[in-house]
Short mmCIF file of C-alpha atoms and ligand atoms in Angstrom, two decimals:
data_model
loop_
_atom_site.label_atom_id
_atom_site.label_comp_id
_atom_site.label_asym_id
_atom_site.label_seq_id
_atom_site.Cartn_x
_atom_site.Cartn_y
_atom_site.Cartn_z
CA MET A 1045 0.15 -0.36 0.12
CA GLU A 1046 1.24 3.61 -0.84
CA SER A 1047 1.72 5.73 2.03
CA ASN A 1048 2.19 9.69 1.88
CA VAL A 1049 4.23 9.48 5.09
CA ARG A 1050 7.81 9.80 4.30
CA VAL A 1051 10.32 10.53 7.04
CA ARG A 1052 13.71 11.22 6.81
CA PHE A 1053 17.34 10.28 8.97
CA ALA A 1054 19.55 13.31 8.41
CA PRO A 1055 22.79 12.79 10.36
CA SER A 1056 25.92 15.11 9.35
CA PRO A 1057 28.75 12.92 9.21
CA THR A 1058 30.87 14.63 11.48
CA GLY A 1059 32.06 11.62 13.52
CA PRO A 1060 30.56 8.55 15.07
CA LEU A 1061 26.80 8.50 15.34
CA HIS A 1062 25.89 8.56 18.86
CA ILE A 1063 23.23 6.47 20.42
CA GLY A 1064 20.83 9.60 20.48
CA GLY A 1065 21.44 9.67 16.71
CA VAL A 1066 20.68 5.99 16.59
CA ARG A 1067 17.68 7.12 18.38
CA THR A 1068 16.38 9.48 16.11
CA ALA A 1069 16.94 6.79 13.26
CA LEU A 1070 14.82 4.51 14.95
CA TYR A 1071 11.35 6.73 15.70
CA ASN A 1072 11.60 7.46 11.95
CA TYR A 1073 11.60 4.21 10.76
CA LEU A 1074 9.03 2.82 13.67
CA PHE A 1075 7.19 6.10 12.34
CA ALA A 1076 7.60 5.29 8.37
CA LYS A 1077 6.89 1.72 8.94
CA LYS A 1078 3.84 2.17 11.18
CA HIS A 1079 2.37 4.46 8.95
CA ASN A 1080 3.51 2.23 5.66
CA GLY A 1081 5.68 4.88 4.75
CA THR A 1082 9.40 5.92 3.65
CA PHE A 1083 12.71 6.26 5.46
CA ILE A 1084 15.08 7.52 3.93
CA LEU A 1085 18.86 8.57 4.93
CA ARG A 1086 20.18 11.93 3.46
CA ILE A 1087 23.66 12.87 4.01
CA GLU A 1088 24.08 16.15 5.22
CA ASP A 1089 27.56 16.94 4.63
CA THR A 1090 27.39 20.52 3.41
CA ASP A 1091 29.67 21.49 6.03
CA GLN A 1092 33.06 20.60 4.85
CA SER A 1093 35.28 22.02 7.72
CA ARG A 1094 33.48 19.12 9.71
CA TYR A 1095 33.61 16.41 7.69
CA VAL A 1096 34.96 13.09 8.57
CA ALA A 1097 35.90 10.81 5.86
CA ASN A 1098 34.69 7.17 7.58
CA ALA A 1099 31.53 8.66 9.03
CA GLU A 1100 29.24 7.95 6.55
CA ASN A 1101 30.18 4.27 6.41
CA TYR A 1102 30.06 4.49 9.83
CA ILE A 1103 26.19 5.60 9.89
CA THR A 1104 25.00 3.16 7.26
CA ASP A 1105 27.09 0.16 9.15
CA ALA A 1106 25.19 1.37 12.37
CA LEU A 1107 21.82 1.38 10.40
CA GLU A 1108 21.85 -2.10 9.14
CA TRP A 1109 23.66 -3.51 12.81
CA CYS A 1110 20.63 -1.93 14.10
CA ASN A 1111 18.33 -3.87 11.45
CA ILE A 1112 16.16 -0.30 11.00
CA PRO A 1113 17.42 -0.59 6.54
CA PHE A 1114 16.54 3.03 4.94
CA ASP A 1115 14.33 2.70 1.80
CA GLU A 1116 15.83 5.35 0.24
CA GLY A 1117 19.62 6.62 0.52
CA PRO A 1118 22.89 6.64 -0.92
CA GLY A 1119 23.26 4.14 -3.63
CA LYS A 1120 19.63 2.79 -2.94
CA ASN A 1121 16.09 3.79 -4.62
CA GLU A 1122 17.68 7.13 -5.53
CA LYS A 1123 14.21 8.47 -6.75
CA PHE A 1124 15.16 11.97 -5.07
CA GLY A 1125 18.71 11.62 -5.52
CA PRO A 1126 21.66 12.49 -5.21
CA TYR A 1127 20.59 12.00 -1.22
CA ARG A 1128 24.49 13.31 -0.13
CA GLN A 1129 23.79 17.22 -0.18
CA SER A 1130 27.72 17.71 -1.52
CA GLU A 1131 26.37 16.41 -4.41
CA ARG A 1132 23.16 18.89 -4.68
CA LYS A 1133 25.14 22.04 -4.50
CA ASN A 1134 23.72 23.33 -7.68
CA THR A 1135 19.90 23.17 -6.59
CA TYR A 1136 20.65 25.33 -3.05
CA LYS A 1137 22.29 28.19 -5.37
CA GLU A 1138 19.08 28.34 -7.83
CA TYR A 1139 16.69 28.09 -4.21
CA ALA A 1140 18.74 31.05 -2.66
CA ALA A 1141 18.51 32.98 -5.52
CA ILE A 1142 14.89 32.44 -5.79
CA LEU A 1143 14.79 34.07 -2.28
CA ILE A 1144 16.92 36.92 -3.04
CA LYS A 1145 14.34 37.77 -5.90
CA THR A 1146 11.18 37.62 -4.11
CA GLY A 1147 12.67 39.79 -1.36
CA TRP A 1148 13.19 37.03 1.33
CA ALA A 1149 16.58 37.54 1.75
CA TYR A 1150 19.44 39.57 0.92
CA TYR A 1151 23.39 39.73 0.14
CA ALA A 1152 25.44 40.69 3.17
CA PHE A 1153 28.96 41.97 2.68
CA ASP A 1154 30.19 42.62 6.44
CA THR A 1155 33.46 40.84 6.83
CA SER A 1156 34.17 38.80 9.60
CA GLU A 1157 36.15 41.67 11.38
CA GLN A 1158 33.11 44.02 11.29
CA LEU A 1159 30.48 41.90 12.58
CA ASP A 1160 33.44 41.07 15.27
CA THR A 1161 33.41 44.75 15.95
CA HIS A 1162 29.81 45.18 16.49
CA ARG A 1163 29.63 42.49 18.58
CA LYS A 1164 32.45 43.50 20.98
CA GLY A 1165 31.11 47.00 21.16
CA HIS A 1166 27.69 45.68 22.01
CA GLU A 1167 28.98 43.49 24.80
CA ALA A 1168 31.23 46.65 25.97
CA GLU A 1169 27.07 48.25 26.26
CA GLY A 1170 26.24 44.76 28.16
CA LYS A 1171 23.93 44.02 24.86
CA THR A 1172 24.28 41.27 22.89
CA PHE A 1173 24.79 41.68 18.91
CA ILE A 1174 21.88 40.54 16.58
CA TYR A 1175 21.96 40.71 12.82
CA ASN A 1176 17.91 41.48 12.00
CA TRP A 1177 15.17 43.99 11.84
CA HIS A 1178 16.43 46.31 14.35
CA ASN A 1179 20.08 47.20 12.57
CA ARG A 1180 20.08 45.75 9.23
CA GLU A 1181 18.73 48.59 7.48
CA LYS A 1182 20.68 51.23 9.74
CA GLY A 1183 23.51 52.16 7.35
CA ARG A 1184 25.88 49.93 9.61
CA LEU A 1185 25.85 46.86 8.08
CA ILE A 1186 26.81 46.65 4.31
CA ASN A 1187 24.06 44.74 2.87
CA SER A 1188 21.68 44.70 -0.23
CA LEU A 1189 19.04 46.23 1.34
CA VAL A 1190 20.95 49.47 1.96
CA LEU A 1191 23.39 48.99 -1.11
CA THR A 1192 22.04 49.90 -4.69
CA ASN A 1193 21.50 46.80 -6.99
CA GLU A 1194 24.64 48.42 -9.03
CA GLU A 1195 27.05 48.64 -5.71
CA VAL A 1196 25.90 44.92 -5.02
CA GLN A 1197 26.62 43.88 -9.30
CA ASN A 1198 30.27 45.47 -8.50
CA ARG A 1199 30.94 43.98 -5.30
CA ILE A 1200 30.18 40.34 -6.24
CA ASN A 1201 31.73 41.14 -9.62
CA ALA A 1202 35.08 42.37 -7.81
CA GLY A 1203 34.77 39.00 -5.53
CA ASP A 1204 33.89 40.77 -2.62
CA ASN A 1205 33.29 37.79 -0.05
CA TYR A 1206 29.66 37.66 1.06
CA VAL A 1207 26.65 35.69 2.46
CA ILE A 1208 23.03 35.28 1.82
CA ARG A 1209 21.44 36.20 4.62
CA PHE A 1210 17.00 35.69 5.69
CA LYS A 1211 14.96 38.52 6.17
CA THR A 1212 13.33 37.69 9.08
CA PRO A 1213 9.57 39.55 9.08
CA GLN A 1214 9.43 42.08 11.66
CA ASP A 1215 6.73 42.29 14.70
CA GLU A 1216 4.97 39.28 14.39
CA ILE A 1217 3.85 36.26 17.10
CA LEU A 1218 4.71 33.06 15.22
CA ARG A 1219 2.39 30.17 15.71
CA MET A 1220 3.91 26.89 14.98
CA GLN A 1221 2.93 23.12 16.24
CA ASP A 1222 4.86 20.16 17.16
CA GLU A 1223 3.47 16.93 17.33
CA ILE A 1224 5.33 15.98 20.63
CA ARG A 1225 5.56 19.84 22.24
CA GLY A 1226 1.71 20.78 21.05
CA LYS A 1227 1.64 24.74 20.19
CA ILE A 1228 4.87 26.75 20.21
CA THR A 1229 4.68 30.41 19.68
CA ILE A 1230 7.60 32.85 19.26
CA ASP A 1231 8.15 36.54 18.65
CA THR A 1232 10.07 37.07 15.39
CA ASN A 1233 11.71 40.03 16.40
CA THR A 1234 14.05 37.55 18.66
CA LEU A 1235 15.33 35.83 15.96
CA ASP A 1236 18.49 36.42 13.72
CA ASP A 1237 18.76 37.02 10.16
CA LYS A 1238 20.39 33.34 9.79
CA ILE A 1239 22.82 32.69 7.04
CA LEU A 1240 21.64 30.70 4.25
CA PHE A 1241 24.24 30.52 1.71
CA LYS A 1242 27.73 31.15 1.97
CA GLY A 1243 30.11 32.85 -0.48
CA ASP A 1244 32.19 29.81 -0.95
CA GLY A 1245 28.90 28.38 -2.86
CA MET A 1246 28.02 26.30 -0.17
CA PRO A 1247 24.55 26.39 1.61
CA THR A 1248 24.02 26.33 5.17
CA TYR A 1249 22.41 23.71 7.01
CA HIS A 1250 18.72 25.57 6.97
CA LEU A 1251 18.60 26.36 3.74
CA ALA A 1252 19.79 22.88 2.52
CA ASN A 1253 17.89 20.78 5.07
CA ILE A 1254 14.51 22.49 3.85
CA VAL A 1255 14.82 22.40 0.10
CA ASP A 1256 15.88 19.02 0.51
CA ASP A 1257 12.94 17.99 2.61
CA HIS A 1258 10.59 19.73 -0.18
CA LEU A 1259 12.00 18.19 -3.16
CA MET A 1260 12.19 15.09 -1.17
CA GLU A 1261 8.24 15.29 -0.37
CA ILE A 1262 9.27 14.64 3.48
CA SER A 1263 5.80 14.53 5.27
CA HIS A 1264 6.98 14.63 8.96
CA VAL A 1265 10.25 15.92 10.83
CA ILE A 1266 11.24 13.62 13.47
CA ARG A 1267 14.47 15.16 14.69
CA GLY A 1268 16.46 16.01 18.19
CA GLU A 1269 15.30 18.70 20.72
CA GLU A 1270 18.47 20.55 19.39
CA TRP A 1271 17.08 21.42 16.55
CA LEU A 1272 13.86 23.42 17.96
CA PRO A 1273 15.44 26.37 18.03
CA SER A 1274 15.68 26.16 14.59
CA MET A 1275 11.93 25.29 13.97
CA PRO A 1276 10.73 29.28 13.31
CA LEU A 1277 13.07 29.67 10.71
CA HIS A 1278 12.33 26.99 9.11
CA VAL A 1279 8.85 27.15 9.27
CA LEU A 1280 9.21 30.80 7.98
CA LEU A 1281 11.51 29.27 5.11
CA TYR A 1282 8.05 27.09 3.61
CA ARG A 1283 6.41 30.26 3.41
CA ALA A 1284 8.80 32.06 1.89
CA PHE A 1285 9.27 29.76 -0.72
CA GLY A 1286 5.28 29.18 -0.93
CA TRP A 1287 5.76 25.57 0.25
CA SER A 1288 3.55 23.67 2.89
CA ALA A 1289 5.57 22.55 5.59
CA PRO A 1290 5.80 18.78 6.94
CA LYS A 1291 4.74 18.09 10.38
CA PHE A 1292 7.65 18.90 13.10
CA ALA A 1293 8.19 16.43 16.15
CA HIS A 1294 11.46 17.05 18.57
CA LEU A 1295 12.35 14.42 20.27
CA PRO A 1296 13.45 14.58 24.10
CA LEU A 1297 17.40 14.64 24.84
CA ILE A 1298 18.85 11.41 25.89
CA LEU A 1299 20.18 12.64 29.62
CA LYS A 1300 23.52 11.43 31.75
CA PRO A 1301 22.76 8.75 34.33
CA VAL A 1302 24.10 10.87 36.90
CA GLY A 1303 23.86 14.75 37.08
CA LYS A 1304 22.14 17.06 34.56
CA GLY A 1305 22.78 17.20 31.08
CA LYS A 1306 23.01 15.65 27.88
CA LEU A 1307 24.72 12.26 28.06
CA SER A 1308 28.42 12.11 26.20
CA LYS A 1309 30.94 10.12 25.21
CA ARG A 1310 32.86 11.32 28.50
CA ASP A 1311 29.87 9.81 30.47
CA GLY A 1312 30.47 6.45 29.00
CA ASP A 1313 34.20 6.56 29.53
CA LYS A 1314 33.48 7.35 33.22
CA LEU A 1315 30.89 5.22 33.86
CA GLY A 1316 32.29 2.28 31.78
CA PHE A 1317 29.89 2.06 29.01
CA PRO A 1318 29.46 2.77 25.42
CA VAL A 1319 27.58 5.71 23.60
CA PHE A 1320 28.07 4.42 20.43
CA PRO A 1321 26.23 1.40 18.59
CA LEU A 1322 29.71 0.19 16.97
CA GLU A 1323 33.33 0.22 17.54
CA TYR A 1324 34.82 3.57 16.50
CA LYS A 1325 38.59 4.18 15.15
CA ASN A 1326 39.26 7.90 14.98
CA ASP A 1327 41.43 7.76 12.23
CA ALA A 1328 43.50 11.34 13.32
CA SER A 1329 43.92 10.42 16.96
CA GLY A 1330 43.78 6.77 16.68
CA ASP A 1331 41.33 6.43 19.34
CA VAL A 1332 39.10 3.77 19.61
CA SER A 1333 35.89 4.25 21.20
CA ARG A 1334 33.48 1.17 22.57
CA GLY A 1335 30.53 0.13 20.61
CA TYR A 1336 27.48 -1.77 22.01
CA LYS A 1337 27.48 -4.50 19.07
CA GLU A 1338 31.55 -5.11 19.82
CA ASP A 1339 30.56 -5.23 23.67
CA GLY A 1340 28.31 -7.84 23.43
CA TYR A 1341 25.13 -6.51 23.12
CA PHE A 1342 22.27 -7.97 21.26
CA ALA A 1343 20.95 -5.44 18.58
CA ASP A 1344 17.52 -6.19 19.08
CA GLY A 1345 18.02 -5.88 22.78
CA PHE A 1346 19.83 -2.58 22.17
CA ILE A 1347 16.79 -1.41 20.03
CA ASN A 1348 14.53 -2.18 22.20
CA MET A 1349 16.14 -0.61 25.12
CA LEU A 1350 16.59 2.60 22.85
CA ALA A 1351 13.04 2.68 22.02
CA PHE A 1352 12.18 3.18 25.81
CA LEU A 1353 14.44 6.32 26.00
CA GLY A 1354 11.91 8.53 25.39
CA TRP A 1355 8.96 6.62 24.71
CA ASN A 1356 6.85 3.74 26.70
CA PRO A 1357 3.68 1.74 25.41
CA GLY A 1358 1.93 3.01 29.00
CA THR A 1359 1.42 -0.40 29.64
CA GLU A 1360 3.73 -2.77 31.87
CA GLN A 1361 5.31 -4.53 28.90
CA GLU A 1362 8.82 -3.74 28.73
CA ILE A 1363 10.27 -6.41 25.41
CA PHE A 1364 9.32 -5.78 22.44
CA SER A 1365 10.14 -7.24 19.27
CA LEU A 1366 11.13 -4.77 16.40
CA GLN A 1367 7.48 -5.67 14.51
CA GLU A 1368 5.92 -5.07 18.22
CA LEU A 1369 7.40 -1.34 18.32
CA ILE A 1370 6.47 -0.86 14.88
CA LYS A 1371 3.13 -1.80 15.72
CA ASP A 1372 2.63 0.25 18.91
CA PHE A 1373 5.03 3.36 18.53
CA ASP A 1374 3.11 5.99 18.61
CA LEU A 1375 4.53 9.74 18.59
CA SER A 1376 2.04 11.20 21.19
CA ARG A 1377 3.55 8.70 24.00
CA VAL A 1378 6.74 10.74 23.12
CA SER A 1379 7.61 12.33 26.10
CA LYS A 1380 8.50 16.08 26.13
CA SER A 1381 11.38 15.81 28.95
CA GLY A 1382 14.75 14.27 29.03
CA ALA A 1383 15.29 10.37 29.11
CA LYS A 1384 18.07 9.50 31.88
CA PHE A 1385 19.83 7.06 30.27
CA ASN A 1386 20.62 4.04 32.79
CA PRO A 1387 23.58 1.44 31.56
CA ASP A 1388 21.77 -1.36 34.10
CA LYS A 1389 18.97 -1.15 32.24
CA ALA A 1390 20.73 -1.16 28.90
CA SER A 1391 22.41 -5.01 30.45
CA TRP A 1392 18.96 -5.86 32.17
CA PHE A 1393 17.40 -5.73 28.32
CA ASN A 1394 20.71 -7.64 27.05
CA GLN A 1395 19.52 -10.80 29.78
CA GLN A 1396 16.17 -10.27 28.98
CA TYR A 1397 17.30 -11.16 25.48
CA MET A 1398 19.86 -13.48 26.16
CA GLN A 1399 16.61 -16.06 27.32
CA THR A 1400 15.03 -15.72 24.44
CA LYS A 1401 17.89 -16.95 21.80
CA ASP A 1402 18.00 -19.77 20.48
CA ASN A 1403 20.72 -22.04 21.74
CA THR A 1404 22.04 -22.96 18.55
CA GLU A 1405 22.72 -19.31 17.73
CA LEU A 1406 24.45 -19.04 21.17
CA THR A 1407 26.55 -21.82 20.73
CA ASP A 1408 27.83 -20.23 17.31
CA LEU A 1409 28.72 -17.50 18.71
CA TYR A 1410 30.07 -19.39 21.63
CA ILE A 1411 32.45 -21.40 19.76
CA PRO A 1412 35.06 -18.43 18.10
CA ILE A 1413 35.56 -17.54 21.43
CA LEU A 1414 36.48 -21.10 22.98
CA LYS A 1415 39.09 -21.38 19.97
CA GLU A 1416 40.49 -18.00 21.12
CA LYS A 1417 40.96 -19.60 24.61
CA GLY A 1418 42.69 -22.75 22.70
CA VAL A 1419 39.73 -25.48 23.38
CA SER A 1420 38.19 -27.01 21.15
CA ARG A 1421 34.81 -29.06 21.81
CA ASP A 1422 31.91 -30.29 19.05
CA GLN A 1423 28.92 -28.53 18.85
CA GLU A 1424 26.85 -30.61 20.77
CA TYR A 1425 28.81 -30.46 23.55
CA VAL A 1426 29.04 -26.68 23.26
CA LEU A 1427 25.64 -26.43 23.09
CA LYS A 1428 24.79 -28.53 26.28
CA VAL A 1429 26.86 -26.04 28.26
CA VAL A 1430 24.97 -23.15 27.13
CA SER A 1431 21.89 -24.38 27.95
CA SER A 1432 23.18 -25.04 31.35
CA ILE A 1433 24.62 -21.54 32.12
CA LYS A 1434 22.73 -18.99 29.44
CA GLU A 1435 19.84 -18.44 32.71
CA ARG A 1436 22.79 -16.55 34.65
CA ALA A 1437 24.99 -14.56 31.55
CA VAL A 1438 24.28 -11.23 30.28
CA PHE A 1439 26.42 -11.27 27.45
CA VAL A 1440 27.86 -14.06 25.22
CA ASN A 1441 31.08 -12.40 26.45
CA ASP A 1442 30.44 -13.95 30.13
CA PHE A 1443 29.84 -17.62 29.16
CA TRP A 1444 33.73 -18.09 29.90
CA GLU A 1445 33.26 -17.58 32.99
CA LEU A 1446 30.73 -19.28 33.44
CA SER A 1447 31.70 -22.21 32.12
CA SER A 1448 35.40 -22.70 31.45
CA PHE A 1449 35.04 -25.57 34.60
CA PHE A 1450 33.18 -27.63 31.50
CA PHE A 1451 36.09 -27.48 29.22
CA GLU A 1452 39.32 -27.51 31.67
CA ALA A 1453 39.88 -28.09 35.19
CA PRO A 1454 40.15 -25.09 37.85
CA ILE A 1455 43.81 -23.72 37.98
CA GLU A 1456 43.21 -22.19 41.29
CA PHE A 1457 40.89 -22.49 43.88
CA ASP A 1458 38.69 -19.76 46.11
CA VAL A 1459 40.97 -19.30 48.61
CA LYS A 1460 38.02 -18.40 51.54
CA ALA A 1461 35.85 -20.89 50.00
CA SER A 1462 38.77 -23.65 50.63
CA LYS A 1463 39.98 -22.67 54.03
CA LYS A 1464 35.72 -22.96 55.07
CA ASN A 1465 35.35 -26.25 53.24
CA TRP A 1466 38.29 -28.09 53.13
CA LYS A 1467 38.97 -28.90 56.68
CA GLU A 1468 41.21 -31.87 58.61
CA GLY A 1469 39.82 -35.05 57.10
CA THR A 1470 38.63 -33.68 53.85
CA SER A 1471 41.25 -35.15 51.65
CA GLU A 1472 40.79 -38.65 53.15
CA LEU A 1473 36.93 -38.60 52.83
CA MET A 1474 37.70 -37.52 49.15
CA THR A 1475 39.73 -39.76 48.21
CA ALA A 1476 37.00 -42.33 49.51
CA VAL A 1477 34.57 -39.87 47.66
CA ALA A 1478 36.94 -40.62 43.87
CA LEU A 1479 37.13 -44.31 44.56
CA PHE A 1480 33.64 -44.40 45.08
CA ILE A 1481 32.84 -42.43 41.91
CA SER A 1482 35.41 -44.24 39.64
CA ASN A 1483 32.88 -47.26 40.25
CA ILE A 1484 29.59 -45.90 39.50
CA GLU A 1485 28.56 -47.37 36.16
CA ASP A 1486 25.61 -45.42 34.67
CA PHE A 1487 27.33 -42.37 34.63
CA THR A 1488 24.20 -39.61 34.06
CA SER A 1489 23.49 -37.21 36.18
CA GLU A 1490 20.26 -38.57 37.61
CA ASN A 1491 22.31 -41.50 38.34
CA THR A 1492 25.31 -40.00 39.81
CA GLU A 1493 23.29 -37.74 41.98
CA LYS A 1494 21.47 -40.84 43.19
CA GLU A 1495 24.62 -43.07 44.20
CA ILE A 1496 26.73 -40.32 45.66
CA LYS A 1497 23.57 -38.99 47.76
CA GLU A 1498 23.09 -42.83 48.99
CA TRP A 1499 26.86 -43.26 50.04
CA ILE A 1500 26.86 -40.28 51.99
CA THR A 1501 23.22 -41.21 53.86
CA ASN A 1502 25.10 -44.48 54.64
CA LYS A 1503 28.25 -43.36 55.81
CA GLU A 1504 25.85 -40.90 57.86
CA ILE A 1505 28.32 -37.75 57.02
CA GLY A 1506 26.38 -34.18 56.52
CA PHE A 1507 25.84 -33.62 52.67
CA GLY A 1508 28.15 -30.45 52.85
CA LYS A 1509 30.95 -32.13 54.01
CA VAL A 1510 31.05 -33.73 50.62
CA MET A 1511 29.29 -32.01 48.18
CA GLN A 1512 31.14 -28.32 48.86
CA PRO A 1513 34.64 -29.94 48.60
CA LEU A 1514 33.28 -31.59 45.52
CA ARG A 1515 31.98 -28.48 43.97
CA LEU A 1516 35.63 -26.98 44.79
CA SER A 1517 37.47 -29.86 43.22
CA LEU A 1518 35.33 -29.56 39.89
CA VAL A 1519 34.41 -25.61 39.70
CA GLY A 1520 37.48 -24.10 41.76
CA LYS A 1521 35.07 -22.26 43.75
CA LEU A 1522 30.96 -22.23 44.98
CA ALA A 1523 29.35 -21.23 41.96
CA GLY A 1524 27.91 -22.98 39.00
CA PRO A 1525 25.06 -25.04 37.68
CA HIS A 1526 23.49 -28.22 39.55
CA LEU A 1527 26.74 -30.42 40.63
CA PHE A 1528 25.49 -33.48 39.25
CA ASP A 1529 25.36 -31.83 35.60
CA ILE A 1530 28.97 -30.84 35.81
CA ILE A 1531 29.97 -34.55 36.48
CA ALA A 1532 27.82 -35.83 33.74
CA MET A 1533 29.12 -33.52 31.42
CA ILE A 1534 32.89 -33.79 31.97
CA GLY A 1535 33.04 -37.92 32.59
CA LYS A 1536 34.31 -40.11 35.38
CA GLN A 1537 37.72 -40.05 34.45
CA GLU A 1538 38.00 -36.00 34.71
CA THR A 1539 36.12 -35.88 37.52
CA VAL A 1540 37.97 -38.25 39.39
CA LYS A 1541 41.55 -36.50 38.05
CA ARG A 1542 40.15 -33.35 39.27
CA ILE A 1543 39.68 -34.75 43.21
CA GLU A 1544 42.73 -36.04 43.11
CA ASN A 1545 44.22 -32.88 41.53
CA ALA A 1546 42.80 -30.76 44.73
CA ILE A 1547 43.67 -33.37 47.03
CA ASN A 1548 47.11 -32.37 46.03
CA LYS A 1549 47.07 -29.25 46.26
CA LEU A 1550 44.47 -28.27 49.12
N1 LIG B 1610 21.62 17.31 9.92
C1 LIG B 1610 21.39 17.55 11.05
C2 LIG B 1610 22.01 16.58 11.87
O1 LIG B 1610 23.14 16.50 11.88
C3 LIG B 1610 19.89 17.11 10.99
C4 LIG B 1610 18.71 17.78 11.55
C5 LIG B 1610 17.39 17.33 11.37
O2 LIG B 1610 16.95 16.46 11.19
O3 LIG B 1610 16.70 18.51 10.26
O4 LIG B 1610 21.13 15.93 13.33
#
């Protein structure tokens, strides 16, 4: 079914995508899919000074990992392409010229030194310099509102530096509507005449963004709260061009786990969690930043966690598949206030997703880790290990810590536990246990449990006296799954060997 909903994720490739950016992409994706619409990726790379070469690939790789593919974008269904703004330069120039012609914009020739002088002059008087209605036609600023056409042409022909500024309408209370924040009003006299186009032939973000949203037939602009201050200019630009504006929705900020303000990479470094979806290597500095993927998070759990940073379904349900998110997502349930990031909750989601994962899939993830440890066991054995430990695992990376004893004998023994449980007489008792075990025929978990327990009962010794040293011998500490499952898994010979080893060492 065709739908009129067309939304875009429009990142600037200035570095790795922060999880806030991923959440913006996700909400756009969910909104598009819910309405059978189109999700577009547009690369806003007009600011050459901030351009980072590997950032665009990072963005597309991140969307791919998150499983939120775009329908149109660079190299894909380029119906309204190109989708990289640097490849659309000529278009913006034409539209800037239209605004000049209709009187909605003007040339300004003020040099940065001159503007600096104005700024400093204002500061000295305790005021802020704003380039707008109150000074743009007073003659102190040099622009096409005060110069004659001829003077303007001469300056341009002579190669003078210029910018094109928007002529913000004066004395108007602008009424706007945000899908999340409701009615917003602003006095246009407080706005400055933003630069739309620069002498170097490049548009600024504002012009390029509006022109492209119009040409790409964007129906809803869903983006971060940091763009809210730009909304009046954008609404006015649509009016200037005579275009109808898309609907706007400004998403709440993602906040630091502790303290105030926006979540930053520093918070992640300090508290030990990633703020980027994928690991990122800064080619210039050589710095490597952690990523959720490399830290062992499942993409679907990560997306579920992100969806809840600013949205909730209004019910108790927290675990949502992507399909369920698409079904239930609604801009009306996105909150206005910032969403505090909680790294523990991120782990919690991963643990929940771990339980829903297929054991075969987890086994495939564990085998390469085992290989690195120099362990090679058949798939069937690893699968059994995985099914016995996954309940306690948060990450696949935890598997080794939780299961190394299934593959190799403990190298050391927990000191405190040994002191408490390996007492005088324990070695003799364990020698007898080893002998008894070596005579058990049916070495299943159920049967070894039955026989060993009977043996202990017959001997009239406390269970703990045997079970704790036995666990210590096999695992090295008082942890791990059901002891007889371990015994059955590692087998008779290995069990006896480990008991003897413990007797020698403890
Ligand atoms: N290029 C802007 C950014 O980096 C896009 C803002 C918008 O969506 O309008 O976030």
